CSV table of C-alpha atoms and ligand atoms in Angstrom, one decimal:
chain,number,residue,atom,x,y,z
A,7,UNK,CA,102.9,168.4,41.7
A,8,UNK,CA,104.2,165.2,43.1
A,9,UNK,CA,103.2,162.6,40.6
A,10,UNK,CA,104.5,159.0,40.3
A,11,UNK,CA,101.9,157.6,37.9
A,12,UNK,CA,103.5,155.3,35.4
A,13,UNK,CA,106.4,154.6,37.7
A,14,UNK,CA,107.3,151.1,38.8
A,15,UNK,CA,108.6,151.1,42.4
A,16,UNK,CA,110.2,148.1,44.2
A,17,UNK,CA,110.0,148.5,48.0
A,18,UNK,CA,112.1,146.3,50.3
A,19,UNK,CA,112.0,146.2,54.1
A,20,UNK,CA,108.4,145.9,55.1
A,21,UNK,CA,108.1,143.7,58.2
A,22,UNK,CA,104.9,145.2,59.8
A,23,UNK,CA,102.8,148.3,60.0
A,24,UNK,CA,105.5,150.1,62.0
A,25,UNK,CA,108.2,149.6,59.3
A,26,UNK,CA,109.6,152.8,57.7
A,27,UNK,CA,109.2,151.0,54.4
A,28,UNK,CA,105.5,150.7,55.1
A,29,UNK,CA,105.2,154.5,55.5
A,30,UNK,CA,107.2,154.9,52.2
A,31,UNK,CA,105.0,152.3,50.3
A,32,UNK,CA,101.8,154.1,51.4
A,33,UNK,CA,103.1,157.5,50.2
A,34,UNK,CA,104.4,156.1,46.9
A,35,UNK,CA,101.0,154.5,46.3
A,36,UNK,CA,99.2,157.7,47.1
A,37,UNK,CA,101.4,159.5,44.5
A,38,UNK,CA,100.3,156.9,41.9
A,39,UNK,CA,103.2,154.5,41.7
A,40,UNK,CA,102.8,150.9,40.7
A,41,UNK,CA,104.3,148.9,43.6
A,42,UNK,CA,106.3,145.8,43.9
A,43,UNK,CA,106.9,144.5,47.4
A,44,UNK,CA,109.6,142.2,48.7
A,45,UNK,CA,109.7,140.5,52.1
A,46,UNK,CA,112.2,138.5,54.1
A,47,UNK,CA,110.9,134.9,54.0
A,48,UNK,CA,110.9,132.6,57.1
A,49,UNK,CA,110.5,128.8,57.2
A,50,UNK,CA,106.9,128.8,58.2
A,51,UNK,CA,105.7,131.3,55.6
A,52,UNK,CA,104.4,133.5,58.5
A,53,UNK,CA,106.1,136.7,57.2
A,54,UNK,CA,104.7,136.1,53.7
A,55,UNK,CA,101.1,135.9,55.0
A,56,UNK,CA,101.5,138.9,57.4
A,57,UNK,CA,103.1,141.3,54.8
A,58,UNK,CA,100.7,140.1,52.1
A,59,UNK,CA,97.7,141.0,54.2
A,60,UNK,CA,99.2,144.4,55.2
A,61,UNK,CA,100.1,145.5,51.7
A,62,UNK,CA,96.9,144.2,50.0
A,63,UNK,CA,95.2,147.7,50.0
A,64,UNK,CA,98.1,149.1,48.0
A,65,UNK,CA,97.4,146.6,45.2
A,66,UNK,CA,101.0,145.6,44.6
A,67,UNK,CA,101.4,144.1,41.1
A,68,UNK,CA,104.4,142.1,42.3
A,69,UNK,CA,105.0,140.4,45.7
A,70,UNK,CA,108.2,138.3,46.0
A,71,UNK,CA,110.5,136.9,48.7
A,72,UNK,CA,114.0,138.5,48.8
A,73,UNK,CA,116.5,137.7,51.4
A,74,UNK,CA,119.6,139.8,50.5
A,75,UNK,CA,121.9,137.1,51.8
A,76,UNK,CA,120.5,134.8,49.0
A,77,UNK,CA,121.9,135.6,45.6
A,78,UNK,CA,119.2,133.4,43.8
A,79,UNK,CA,116.4,135.3,45.4
A,80,UNK,CA,117.9,138.6,44.3
A,81,UNK,CA,118.3,137.4,40.8
A,82,UNK,CA,114.8,136.0,40.6
A,83,UNK,CA,113.3,139.2,42.1
A,84,UNK,CA,114.8,141.2,39.2
A,85,UNK,CA,114.0,138.5,36.7
A,86,UNK,CA,110.3,138.8,37.8
A,87,UNK,CA,110.5,142.6,37.4
A,88,UNK,CA,112.0,142.2,33.9
A,89,UNK,CA,109.3,139.9,32.7
A,90,UNK,CA,106.3,141.6,34.4
A,91,UNK,CA,107.2,145.2,34.2
A,92,UNK,CA,109.9,145.5,31.6
A,93,UNK,CA,111.5,148.5,33.3
A,94,UNK,CA,112.1,149.7,36.9
A,95,UNK,CA,112.0,153.4,38.0
A,96,UNK,CA,112.3,153.4,41.8
A,97,UNK,CA,114.2,151.2,44.2
A,98,UNK,CA,113.6,151.6,48.0
A,99,UNK,CA,116.3,149.9,50.1
A,100,UNK,CA,115.0,149.9,53.6
A,101,UNK,CA,116.7,147.2,55.6
A,102,UNK,CA,119.4,146.7,58.2
A,103,UNK,CA,120.6,144.0,60.5
A,104,UNK,CA,123.3,143.4,63.1
A,105,UNK,CA,123.5,140.7,65.7
A,106,UNK,CA,121.8,141.9,68.9
A,107,UNK,CA,125.0,141.3,70.9
A,108,UNK,CA,126.8,143.8,68.7
A,109,UNK,CA,124.4,146.6,69.5
A,110,UNK,CA,125.6,147.0,73.1
A,111,UNK,CA,128.8,146.9,75.1
A,112,UNK,CA,132.3,147.7,73.8
A,113,UNK,CA,132.5,148.4,70.1
A,114,UNK,CA,136.1,147.1,70.1
A,115,UNK,CA,134.8,143.7,70.9
A,116,UNK,CA,132.8,143.3,67.7
A,117,UNK,CA,133.6,140.0,66.1
A,118,UNK,CA,134.7,139.5,62.5
A,119,UNK,CA,131.6,137.5,61.9
A,120,UNK,CA,129.4,140.2,63.5
A,121,UNK,CA,131.1,142.9,61.5
A,122,UNK,CA,130.5,140.9,58.3
A,123,UNK,CA,126.9,140.2,59.0
A,124,UNK,CA,126.1,143.9,59.7
A,125,UNK,CA,127.9,145.2,56.6
A,126,UNK,CA,126.6,142.5,54.3
A,127,UNK,CA,122.9,142.9,55.1
A,128,UNK,CA,122.9,146.7,55.9
A,129,UNK,CA,125.5,148.0,53.4
A,130,UNK,CA,126.6,145.6,50.7
A,131,UNK,CA,122.9,144.9,49.9
A,132,UNK,CA,122.5,148.4,48.5
A,133,UNK,CA,125.5,148.0,46.2
A,134,UNK,CA,124.3,144.6,45.1
A,135,UNK,CA,120.6,145.6,44.5
A,136,UNK,CA,121.7,148.7,42.7
A,137,UNK,CA,124.1,146.7,40.5
A,138,UNK,CA,121.2,144.5,39.3
A,139,UNK,CA,118.6,147.3,39.2
A,140,UNK,CA,120.6,149.6,36.9
A,141,UNK,CA,120.1,147.3,33.9
A,142,UNK,CA,116.3,147.6,34.4
A,143,UNK,CA,116.3,151.4,34.9
A,144,UNK,CA,116.3,152.0,31.2
A,145,UNK,CA,114.5,155.3,31.4
A,146,UNK,CA,116.5,156.6,34.3
A,147,UNK,CA,115.5,156.1,37.9
A,148,UNK,CA,115.8,156.8,41.6
A,149,UNK,CA,117.4,154.7,44.3
A,150,UNK,CA,116.8,155.5,47.9
A,151,UNK,CA,118.2,154.1,51.1
A,152,UNK,CA,117.6,154.7,54.8
A,153,UNK,CA,120.4,155.9,57.1
A,154,UNK,CA,120.8,157.1,60.7
A,155,UNK,CA,122.9,159.8,62.4
A,156,UNK,CA,125.1,157.0,64.0
A,157,UNK,CA,127.0,157.1,60.7
A,158,UNK,CA,128.6,160.4,61.6
A,159,UNK,CA,128.4,160.5,65.4
A,160,UNK,CA,129.3,157.9,68.0
A,161,UNK,CA,125.8,157.2,69.3
A,162,UNK,CA,125.8,154.9,72.4
A,163,UNK,CA,125.3,151.2,71.5
A,164,UNK,CA,124.7,151.8,67.8
A,165,UNK,CA,128.3,150.5,67.4
A,166,UNK,CA,128.8,148.3,64.3
A,167,UNK,CA,125.6,149.7,62.7
A,168,UNK,CA,127.3,153.1,62.7
A,169,UNK,CA,130.1,151.7,60.7
A,170,UNK,CA,127.6,150.0,58.4
A,171,UNK,CA,125.7,153.3,57.9
A,172,UNK,CA,128.9,155.2,57.2
A,173,UNK,CA,129.7,152.7,54.5
A,174,UNK,CA,126.1,153.0,53.2
A,175,UNK,CA,126.3,156.8,52.9
A,176,UNK,CA,129.7,156.5,51.1
A,177,UNK,CA,128.1,153.8,48.8
A,178,UNK,CA,125.4,156.3,48.0
A,179,UNK,CA,128.0,158.8,46.7
A,180,UNK,CA,129.9,156.2,44.6
A,181,UNK,CA,126.7,154.8,43.2
A,182,UNK,CA,125.4,158.3,42.4
A,183,UNK,CA,128.7,159.1,40.6
A,184,UNK,CA,128.5,155.8,38.6
A,185,UNK,CA,124.8,155.9,37.7
A,186,UNK,CA,124.3,159.6,37.1
A,187,UNK,CA,125.2,159.4,33.4
A,188,UNK,CA,122.2,157.0,33.0
A,189,UNK,CA,120.0,159.6,34.8
A,190,UNK,CA,119.7,157.2,37.8
A,191,UNK,CA,119.8,159.3,41.0
A,192,UNK,CA,120.9,157.7,44.4
A,193,UNK,CA,120.1,159.3,47.7
A,194,UNK,CA,119.7,158.5,51.4
A,195,UNK,CA,117.2,159.7,54.0
A,196,UNK,CA,118.8,159.9,57.5
A,197,UNK,CA,115.7,159.4,59.7
A,198,UNK,CA,115.4,160.4,63.3
A,199,UNK,CA,114.6,157.6,65.8
A,200,UNK,CA,111.2,156.0,65.3
A,201,UNK,CA,109.7,153.1,67.2
A,202,UNK,CA,109.8,150.1,64.8
A,203,UNK,CA,110.4,146.4,65.1
A,204,UNK,CA,114.2,147.0,64.7
A,205,UNK,CA,114.5,150.0,67.0
A,206,UNK,CA,112.2,148.6,69.7
A,207,UNK,CA,114.5,145.6,70.1
A,208,UNK,CA,117.2,148.0,71.2
A,209,UNK,CA,117.6,148.9,74.9
A,210,UNK,CA,117.2,152.6,75.8
A,211,UNK,CA,115.4,153.5,72.6
A,212,UNK,CA,112.6,155.2,74.5
A,213,UNK,CA,115.1,157.4,76.4
A,214,UNK,CA,116.6,158.4,73.0
A,215,UNK,CA,113.2,159.3,71.7
A,216,UNK,CA,112.5,161.3,74.8
A,217,UNK,CA,115.8,163.1,74.4
A,218,UNK,CA,115.0,164.0,70.8
A,219,UNK,CA,111.6,165.4,71.9
A,220,UNK,CA,113.4,167.7,74.3
A,221,UNK,CA,116.2,168.9,72.0
A,222,UNK,CA,115.0,168.7,68.4
A,223,UNK,CA,113.9,172.1,67.0
A,224,UNK,CA,110.4,170.7,66.3
A,225,UNK,CA,110.3,169.2,69.8
A,226,UNK,CA,109.1,165.9,68.6
A,227,UNK,CA,110.2,162.8,66.6
A,228,UNK,CA,109.3,162.1,63.0
A,229,UNK,CA,106.8,159.6,61.7
A,230,UNK,CA,107.0,156.8,59.1
A,231,UNK,CA,104.6,158.8,56.9
A,232,UNK,CA,106.9,161.9,57.0
A,233,UNK,CA,109.8,159.8,55.9
A,234,UNK,CA,107.5,158.4,53.2
A,235,UNK,CA,106.6,161.9,52.0
A,236,UNK,CA,110.3,162.8,51.6
A,237,UNK,CA,110.9,159.5,50.0
A,238,UNK,CA,108.2,160.2,47.4
A,239,UNK,CA,109.8,163.6,46.8
A,240,UNK,CA,113.3,162.1,46.3
A,241,UNK,CA,111.8,159.5,43.9
A,242,UNK,CA,109.9,162.1,41.8
A,243,UNK,CA,110.9,164.6,39.2
A,244,UNK,CA,110.5,167.3,41.8
A,245,UNK,CA,114.0,166.3,43.0
A,246,UNK,CA,115.5,165.8,39.5
A,247,UNK,CA,118.6,167.9,40.4
A,248,UNK,CA,119.4,166.0,43.6
A,249,UNK,CA,121.8,163.0,43.7
A,250,UNK,CA,124.4,161.5,46.1
A,251,UNK,CA,122.8,163.3,49.1
A,252,UNK,CA,121.9,162.3,52.6
A,253,UNK,CA,118.8,164.3,53.6
A,254,UNK,CA,118.0,164.5,57.3
A,255,UNK,CA,114.3,163.8,58.2
A,256,UNK,CA,114.8,164.2,61.9
A,257,UNK,CA,112.7,167.2,63.2
A,258,UNK,CA,116.0,169.1,63.0
A,259,UNK,CA,117.9,167.2,65.6
A,260,UNK,CA,121.1,166.9,63.6
A,261,UNK,CA,121.8,170.6,63.7
A,262,UNK,CA,121.8,170.9,67.5
A,263,UNK,CA,124.8,171.1,69.7
A,264,UNK,CA,123.4,169.0,72.5
B,325,NAD,P1,112.0,147.2,60.5
B,325,NAD,O1,112.4,146.1,61.4
B,325,NAD,O2,110.6,147.4,60.2
B,325,NAD,O3,112.7,147.0,59.0
B,325,NAD,C1,113.9,146.3,58.9
B,325,NAD,C2,113.7,145.4,57.7
B,325,NAD,O4,115.0,144.8,57.3
B,325,NAD,C3,112.7,144.3,58.0
B,325,NAD,O5,111.6,144.4,57.1
B,325,NAD,C4,113.5,143.0,57.7
B,325,NAD,O6,112.7,142.0,57.1
B,325,NAD,C5,114.6,143.5,56.8
B,325,NAD,N1,115.7,142.6,56.7
B,325,NAD,C6,116.6,142.2,57.7
B,325,NAD,N2,117.4,141.3,57.2
B,325,NAD,C7,117.1,141.1,55.9
B,325,NAD,C8,117.7,140.3,54.9
B,325,NAD,N3,118.7,139.5,55.1
B,325,NAD,N4,117.1,140.4,53.6
B,325,NAD,C9,116.1,141.2,53.4
B,325,NAD,N5,115.5,142.0,54.3
B,325,NAD,C10,116.0,142.0,55.6
B,325,NAD,O7,112.7,148.5,61.0
B,325,NAD,P2,112.9,150.0,60.4
B,325,NAD,O8,113.3,150.8,61.6
B,325,NAD,O9,111.8,150.3,59.6
B,325,NAD,O10,114.2,149.9,59.5
B,325,NAD,C11,114.3,150.2,58.2
B,325,NAD,C12,115.5,151.0,57.8
B,325,NAD,O11,115.4,152.3,58.4
B,325,NAD,C13,116.8,150.4,58.3
B,325,NAD,O12,117.8,150.6,57.3
B,325,NAD,C14,117.2,151.2,59.5
B,325,NAD,O13,118.5,151.2,59.7
B,325,NAD,C15,116.6,152.5,59.1
B,325,NAD,N6,116.4,153.5,60.1
B,325,NAD,C16,115.6,153.3,61.2
B,325,NAD,C17,115.4,154.2,62.2
B,325,NAD,C18,114.6,153.9,63.4
B,325,NAD,O14,114.7,154.6,64.4
B,325,NAD,N7,113.6,153.0,63.3
B,325,NAD,C19,116.1,155.5,62.1
B,325,NAD,C20,116.9,155.7,61.0
B,325,NAD,C21,117.1,154.7,60.0
B,326,0WE,O1,119.2,151.2,62.2
B,326,0WE,C1,118.5,151.1,63.2
B,326,0WE,C2,118.1,149.7,63.7
B,326,0WE,C3,119.2,148.7,63.4
B,326,0WE,C4,119.1,147.3,63.9
B,326,0WE,C5,118.3,147.0,65.0
B,326,0WE,C6,118.3,145.6,65.5
B,326,0WE,C7,117.6,145.2,66.7
B,326,0WE,C8,117.3,143.7,66.7
B,326,0WE,C9,119.8,146.4,63.3
B,326,0WE,N1,119.9,145.1,63.7
B,326,0WE,C10,119.1,144.7,64.8
B,326,0WE,N2,119.2,143.4,65.2
B,326,0WE,C11,118.4,142.9,66.1
B,326,0WE,O2,118.5,141.7,66.5
B,326,0WE,N3,118.1,152.2,63.9
B,326,0WE,C12,118.5,153.5,63.4
B,326,0WE,C13,117.2,152.2,65.1
B,326,0WE,C14,118.2,152.2,66.3
B,326,0WE,O3,118.9,151.2,66.6
B,326,0WE,C15,119.7,151.6,67.7
B,326,0WE,C16,119.5,152.9,67.9
B,326,0WE,C17,118.5,153.4,67.0
B,326,0WE,C18,118.0,154.7,66.9
B,326,0WE,C19,120.7,150.8,68.4
B,326,0WE,C20,121.4,151.5,69.4
B,326,0WE,C21,121.2,152.8,69.7
B,326,0WE,C22,120.2,153.5,69.0
């Protein structure tokens, strides 16, 4: 049985009720995990209020700002975990960002700055958070990140994010190799396209979703809660023999030849 009682889980990447991280947080809560939630702060504190209201029903015992471009916020996030929880069991990395200009047009025109932004926020952040989290995962643990098929296929307009996700998936393997001896497992879910804040800002996303509905074996897209269920599995003892993997939660789309 899937049981996460007694497990402390830090969930990053909730922006609103469409976020994949929100689907994951709900399923981890359902499985009995004790939740900590981070949010990306803005100047007006609007995000803090919005996310706090959303997650309230899940009774998070920890709610902290964490912009991964801010080293101090990362340090203080894990300092809070150390003092309030003592140990960490589960880390959900569910964030990505590239400049909007870099998600259309010619990939070869990606600027150095745009390349750096995408890889810092979308790729390096997993390495950095894992590096801090490992010291708190004293009884073993599970680290999970979110990827997309654009890491291994040239998907129109995904551009620099495809490179960032390729780096993310490689980072999963190197982290799994390093942390395995401490019984810390590291995996990725490669999710099919879902309408979220990030994906809705992308031109042509509805056409992509329509295409998946025609071609995927299950003839539909996946939901945030389905990704959440697989996340709960990958964070539980049910998956104790799985590490370093990228698991597709995409209604089967990845296997198809068109
Ligand atoms: P989303 O917009 O709800 O989530 C993206 C999150 O990234 C937001 O919560 C945002 O606050 C956070 N973020 C951005 N910059 C940050 C920073 N500097 N510090 C901390 N957090 C920051 O969109 P989503 O679709 O739920 O995306 C979550 C993850 O799922 C991403 O890694 C994305 O690549 C991946 N993914 C999405 C889809 C899809 O179709 N929606 C498919 C496969 C994978
Ligand atoms: O990883 C993603 C979303 C990544 C993303 C989206 C945005 C839009 C708004 C990163 N940064 C930004 N920056 C913004 O300013 N997905 C898997 C969803 C997605 O994004 C695409 C897709 C799909 C699917 C972009 C192009 C083509 C397909």
